[in-house]
Tab-separated table of C-alpha atoms in Angstrom:
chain	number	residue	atom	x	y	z
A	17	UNK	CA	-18.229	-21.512	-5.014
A	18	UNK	CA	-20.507	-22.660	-2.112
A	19	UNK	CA	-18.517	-20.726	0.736
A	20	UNK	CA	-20.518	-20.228	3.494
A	21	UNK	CA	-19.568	-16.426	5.437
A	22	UNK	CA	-18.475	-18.178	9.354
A	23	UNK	CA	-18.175	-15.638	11.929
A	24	UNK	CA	-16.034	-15.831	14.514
A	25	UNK	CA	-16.073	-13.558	17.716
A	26	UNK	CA	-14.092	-13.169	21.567
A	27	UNK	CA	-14.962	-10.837	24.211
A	28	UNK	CA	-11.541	-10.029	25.309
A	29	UNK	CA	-11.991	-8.955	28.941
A	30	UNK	CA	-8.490	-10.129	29.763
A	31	UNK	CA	-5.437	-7.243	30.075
A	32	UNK	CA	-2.775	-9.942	30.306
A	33	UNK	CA	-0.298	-9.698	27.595
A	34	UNK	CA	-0.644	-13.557	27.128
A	35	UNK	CA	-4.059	-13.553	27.044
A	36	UNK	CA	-4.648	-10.446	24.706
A	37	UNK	CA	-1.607	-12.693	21.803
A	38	UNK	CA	-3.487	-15.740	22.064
A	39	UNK	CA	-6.710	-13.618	20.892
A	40	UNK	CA	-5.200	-11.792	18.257
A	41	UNK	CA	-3.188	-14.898	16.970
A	42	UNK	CA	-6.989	-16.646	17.328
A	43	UNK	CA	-8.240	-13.824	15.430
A	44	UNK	CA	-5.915	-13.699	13.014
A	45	UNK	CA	-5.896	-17.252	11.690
A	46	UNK	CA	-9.618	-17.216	11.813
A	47	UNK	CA	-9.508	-14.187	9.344
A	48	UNK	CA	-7.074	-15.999	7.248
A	49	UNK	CA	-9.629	-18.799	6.935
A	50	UNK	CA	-12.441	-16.133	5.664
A	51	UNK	CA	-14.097	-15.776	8.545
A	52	UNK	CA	-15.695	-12.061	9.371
A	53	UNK	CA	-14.171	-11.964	12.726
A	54	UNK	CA	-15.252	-9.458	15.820
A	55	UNK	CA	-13.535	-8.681	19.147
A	56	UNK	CA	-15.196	-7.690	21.689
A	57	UNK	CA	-13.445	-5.446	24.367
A	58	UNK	CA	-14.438	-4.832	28.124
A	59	UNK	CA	-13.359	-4.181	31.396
A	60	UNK	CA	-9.515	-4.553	31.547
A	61	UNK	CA	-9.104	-6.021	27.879
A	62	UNK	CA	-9.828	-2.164	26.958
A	63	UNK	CA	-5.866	-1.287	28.486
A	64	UNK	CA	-5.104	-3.417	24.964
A	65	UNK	CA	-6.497	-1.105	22.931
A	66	UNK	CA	-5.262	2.134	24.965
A	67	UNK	CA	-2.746	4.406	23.228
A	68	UNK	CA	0.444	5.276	25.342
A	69	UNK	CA	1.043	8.968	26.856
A	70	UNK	CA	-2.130	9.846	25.852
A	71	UNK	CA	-4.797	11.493	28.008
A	72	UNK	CA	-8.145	13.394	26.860
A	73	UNK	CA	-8.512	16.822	27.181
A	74	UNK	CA	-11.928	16.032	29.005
A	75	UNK	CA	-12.251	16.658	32.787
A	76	UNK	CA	-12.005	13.351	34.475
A	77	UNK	CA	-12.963	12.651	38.447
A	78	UNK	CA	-10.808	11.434	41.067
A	79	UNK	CA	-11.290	7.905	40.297
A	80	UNK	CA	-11.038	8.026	36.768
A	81	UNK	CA	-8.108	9.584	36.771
A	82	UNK	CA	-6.490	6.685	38.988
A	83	UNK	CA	-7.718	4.376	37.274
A	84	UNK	CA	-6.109	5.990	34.186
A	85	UNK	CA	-2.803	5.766	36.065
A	86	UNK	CA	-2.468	2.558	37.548
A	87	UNK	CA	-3.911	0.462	34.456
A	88	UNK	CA	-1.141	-0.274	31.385
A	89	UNK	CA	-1.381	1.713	28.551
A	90	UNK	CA	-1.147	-0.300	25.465
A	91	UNK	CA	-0.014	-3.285	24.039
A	92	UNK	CA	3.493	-2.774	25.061
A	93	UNK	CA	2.687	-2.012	29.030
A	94	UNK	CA	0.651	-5.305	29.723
A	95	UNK	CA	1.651	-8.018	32.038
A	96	UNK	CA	1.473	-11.286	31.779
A	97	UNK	CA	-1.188	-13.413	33.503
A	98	UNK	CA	1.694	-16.006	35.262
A	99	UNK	CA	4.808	-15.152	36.308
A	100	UNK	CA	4.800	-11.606	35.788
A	101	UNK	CA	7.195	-10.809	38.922
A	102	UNK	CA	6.799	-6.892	38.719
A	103	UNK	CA	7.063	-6.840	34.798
A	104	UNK	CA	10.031	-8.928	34.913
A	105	UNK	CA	8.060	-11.703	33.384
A	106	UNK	CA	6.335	-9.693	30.760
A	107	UNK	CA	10.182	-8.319	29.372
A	108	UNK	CA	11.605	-12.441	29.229
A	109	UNK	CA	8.601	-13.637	27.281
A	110	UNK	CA	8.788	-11.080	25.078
A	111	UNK	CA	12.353	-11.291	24.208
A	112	UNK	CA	11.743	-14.975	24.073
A	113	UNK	CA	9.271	-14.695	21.926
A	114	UNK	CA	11.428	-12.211	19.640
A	115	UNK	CA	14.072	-15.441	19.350
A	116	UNK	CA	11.672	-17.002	18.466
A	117	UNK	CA	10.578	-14.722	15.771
A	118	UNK	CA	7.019	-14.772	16.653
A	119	UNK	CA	5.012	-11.715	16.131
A	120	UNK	CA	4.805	-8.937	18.982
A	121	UNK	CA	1.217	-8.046	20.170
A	122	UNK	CA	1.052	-4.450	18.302
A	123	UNK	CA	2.438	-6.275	15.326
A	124	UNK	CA	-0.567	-8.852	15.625
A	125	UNK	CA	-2.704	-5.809	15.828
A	126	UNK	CA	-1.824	-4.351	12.606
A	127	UNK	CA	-2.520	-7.661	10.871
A	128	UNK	CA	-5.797	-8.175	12.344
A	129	UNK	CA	-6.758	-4.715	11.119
A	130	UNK	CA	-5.226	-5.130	8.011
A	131	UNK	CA	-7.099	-8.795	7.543
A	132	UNK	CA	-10.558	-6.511	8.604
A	133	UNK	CA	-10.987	-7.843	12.154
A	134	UNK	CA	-13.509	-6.077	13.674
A	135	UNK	CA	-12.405	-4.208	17.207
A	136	UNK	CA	-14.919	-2.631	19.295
A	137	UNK	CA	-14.436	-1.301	22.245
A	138	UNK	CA	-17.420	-1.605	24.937
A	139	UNK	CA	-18.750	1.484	25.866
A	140	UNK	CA	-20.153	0.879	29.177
A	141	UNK	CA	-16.797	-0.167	29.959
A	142	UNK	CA	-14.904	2.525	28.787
A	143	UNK	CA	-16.933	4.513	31.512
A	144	UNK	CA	-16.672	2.823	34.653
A	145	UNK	CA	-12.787	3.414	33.802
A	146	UNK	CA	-12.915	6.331	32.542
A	147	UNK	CA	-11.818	5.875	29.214
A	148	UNK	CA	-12.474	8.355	26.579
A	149	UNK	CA	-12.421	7.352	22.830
A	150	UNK	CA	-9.862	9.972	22.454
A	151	UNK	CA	-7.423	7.250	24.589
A	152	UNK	CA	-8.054	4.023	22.698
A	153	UNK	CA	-6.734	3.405	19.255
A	154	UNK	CA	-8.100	4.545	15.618
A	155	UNK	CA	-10.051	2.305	13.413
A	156	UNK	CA	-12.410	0.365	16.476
A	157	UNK	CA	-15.949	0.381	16.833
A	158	UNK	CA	-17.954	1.182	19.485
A	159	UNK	CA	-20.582	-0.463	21.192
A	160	UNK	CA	-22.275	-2.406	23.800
A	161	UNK	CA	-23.485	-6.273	24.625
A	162	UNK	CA	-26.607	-6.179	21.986
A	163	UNK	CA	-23.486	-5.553	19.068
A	164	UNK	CA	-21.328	-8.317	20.416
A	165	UNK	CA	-24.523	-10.938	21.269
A	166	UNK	CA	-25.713	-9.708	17.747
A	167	UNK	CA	-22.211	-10.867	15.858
A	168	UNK	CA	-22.061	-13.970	18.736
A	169	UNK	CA	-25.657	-15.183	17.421
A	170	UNK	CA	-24.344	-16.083	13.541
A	171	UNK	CA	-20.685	-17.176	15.046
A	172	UNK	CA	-19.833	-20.628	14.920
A	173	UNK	CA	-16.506	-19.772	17.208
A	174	UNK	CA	-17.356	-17.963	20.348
A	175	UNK	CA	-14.542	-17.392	22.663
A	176	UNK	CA	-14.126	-15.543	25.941
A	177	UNK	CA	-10.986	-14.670	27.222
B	20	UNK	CA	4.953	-28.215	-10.636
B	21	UNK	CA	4.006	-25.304	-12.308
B	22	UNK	CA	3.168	-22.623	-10.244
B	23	UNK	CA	1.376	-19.091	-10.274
B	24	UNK	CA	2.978	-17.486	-6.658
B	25	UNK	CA	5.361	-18.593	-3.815
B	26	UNK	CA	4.575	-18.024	-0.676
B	27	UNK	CA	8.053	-18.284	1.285
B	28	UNK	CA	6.727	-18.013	4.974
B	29	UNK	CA	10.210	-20.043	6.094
B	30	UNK	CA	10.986	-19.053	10.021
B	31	UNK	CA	7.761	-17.586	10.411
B	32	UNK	CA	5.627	-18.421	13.383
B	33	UNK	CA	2.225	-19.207	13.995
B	34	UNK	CA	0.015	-17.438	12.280
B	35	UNK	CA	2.415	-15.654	10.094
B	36	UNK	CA	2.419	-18.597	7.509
B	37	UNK	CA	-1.502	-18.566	7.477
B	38	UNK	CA	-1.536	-15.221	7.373
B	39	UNK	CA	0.806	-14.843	4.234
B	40	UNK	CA	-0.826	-17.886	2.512
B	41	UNK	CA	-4.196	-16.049	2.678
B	42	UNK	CA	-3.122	-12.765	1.462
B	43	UNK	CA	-1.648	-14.210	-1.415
B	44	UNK	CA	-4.100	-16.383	-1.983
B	45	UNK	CA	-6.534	-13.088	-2.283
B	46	UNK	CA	-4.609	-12.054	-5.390
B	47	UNK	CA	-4.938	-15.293	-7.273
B	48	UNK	CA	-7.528	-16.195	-9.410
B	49	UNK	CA	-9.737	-19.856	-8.828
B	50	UNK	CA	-7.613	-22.842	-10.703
B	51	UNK	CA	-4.336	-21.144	-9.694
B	52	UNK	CA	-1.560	-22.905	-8.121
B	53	UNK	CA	0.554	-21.770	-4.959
B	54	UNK	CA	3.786	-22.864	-3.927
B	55	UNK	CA	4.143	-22.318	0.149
B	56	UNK	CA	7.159	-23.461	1.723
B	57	UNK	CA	7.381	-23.014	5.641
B	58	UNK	CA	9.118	-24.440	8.604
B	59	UNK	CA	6.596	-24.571	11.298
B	60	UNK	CA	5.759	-27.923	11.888
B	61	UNK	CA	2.140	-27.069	12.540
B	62	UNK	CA	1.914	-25.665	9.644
B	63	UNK	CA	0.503	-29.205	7.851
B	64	UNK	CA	-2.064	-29.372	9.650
B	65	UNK	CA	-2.769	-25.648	9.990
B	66	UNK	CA	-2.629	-25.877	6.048
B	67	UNK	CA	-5.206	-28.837	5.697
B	68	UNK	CA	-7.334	-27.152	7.869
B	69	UNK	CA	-6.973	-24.076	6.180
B	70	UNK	CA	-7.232	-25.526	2.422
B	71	UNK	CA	-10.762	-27.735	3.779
B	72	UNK	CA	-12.547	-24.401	5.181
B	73	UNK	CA	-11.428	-22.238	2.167
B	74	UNK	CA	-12.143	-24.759	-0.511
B	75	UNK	CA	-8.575	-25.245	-1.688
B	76	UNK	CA	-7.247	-27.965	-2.729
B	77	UNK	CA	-3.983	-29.825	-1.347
B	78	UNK	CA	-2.125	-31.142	-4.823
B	79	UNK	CA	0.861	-32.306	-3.033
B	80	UNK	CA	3.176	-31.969	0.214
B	81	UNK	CA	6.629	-32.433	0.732
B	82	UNK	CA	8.990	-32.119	3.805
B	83	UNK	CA	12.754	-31.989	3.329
B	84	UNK	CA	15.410	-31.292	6.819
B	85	UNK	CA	12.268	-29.730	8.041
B	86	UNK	CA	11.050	-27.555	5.396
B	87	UNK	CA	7.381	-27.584	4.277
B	88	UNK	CA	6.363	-27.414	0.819
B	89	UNK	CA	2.351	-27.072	-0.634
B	90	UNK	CA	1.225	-27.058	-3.576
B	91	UNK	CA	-2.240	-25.466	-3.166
B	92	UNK	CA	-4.736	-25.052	-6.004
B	93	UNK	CA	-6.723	-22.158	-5.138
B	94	UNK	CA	-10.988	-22.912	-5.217
């Protein structure tokens, strides 16, 4: 069999909760056709990958703490890019979306893990917010522009959202 | 037809369909036949697209009161 290995990879710097399901449903089919896929996160597409409740035991300054506080924590505290009206928005798409029995975001999370989508989380990034590794999710990588640009090179789908 | 899996992905949204096909696809071995039935209408082309990057082949396609049905020999 002649199959060629595609990659495909997105720098998600997006925290809207429509913006971080149309990269995960991107990254999912583009598993599903064989591609080796990565995802690049930075700046506010990091709140995606943030766990809820959960802050590091590591001394944090003034900033970094707010910043912890006002940004959403996780999949399930993001809102939506239009129409959000205080969070309003976010809660009718997703029960929309339920009716319509399309996958929820942590849902399409599990399946891009579970299809080997690569998630890494960029480290510069992470420290201008003041992120630790102990807040984001298990399973991601780590790393900075050289690891996307070096995945982004051999990609034939380059997306940034 | 005869066929080695189905792949009942009926109701399922974008990509769930995809998403199902491949898996199952993963289990098969190359000259085996799958039977997908789904009722997302962009599911034949997502399926044609999917078959022509992954080396599948398309045997035949029917639709019925909008449901999808593939018969997909795997590559």
């Amino acid at each position: 069999m002649a199959e060629e290995q595609n990659n495909t990879t997105m720098v998600v710097f997006s925290g809207d909760l429509d913006k971080a399901i149309a990269s995960f449903i991107i990254a999912n089919g583009a598993a599903a056709m064989g591609d080796k896929v990565t995802m690049f996160f930075t700046f506010w597409g990091l709140n995606i990958l943030r766990k809820e409740n959960v802050q590091t035991p590591k001394k944090k300054a003034f900033m970094e703490k707010m910043f912890g506080k006002m940004m959403p924590q996780g999949p399930d505290k993001l809102g939506l890019s239009k129409m959000n009206m205080g969070g309003m928005g976010a809660k009718m798409m997703k029960k929309v979306m339920k009716e319509k029995n399309i996958s929820t975001l942590p849902e399409l999370m599990e399946m891009a893990k579970g299809l080997g989508v690569n998630i890494v989380a960029c480290t510069m990034s992470m420290d201008v917010l003041g992120i630790d590794k102990d807040e984001l999710i298990d399973g991601i990588d780590y790393g900075g522009v050289a690891t996307y640009l070096g995945e982004a090179y051999d990609a034939k789908v380059n997306l940034f959202i | 037809m005869k066929t080695d899996v189905v792949v009942d992905a009926k109701g399922l949204a974008c990509p769930m369909p995809l998403v199902r096909a491949k898996k199952e696809m993963d289990r098969l071995n190359s000259g085996e036949v799958m039977k997908l039935i789904s009722t997302d209408p962009g599911s034949v082309n997502d399926f044609a697209s999917w078959a022509k990057r992954a080396n599948h082949e398309i045997l035949d396609q029917q639709e019925e009161d909008g449901v999808y049905t593939f018969y997909v020999k795997k590559g």
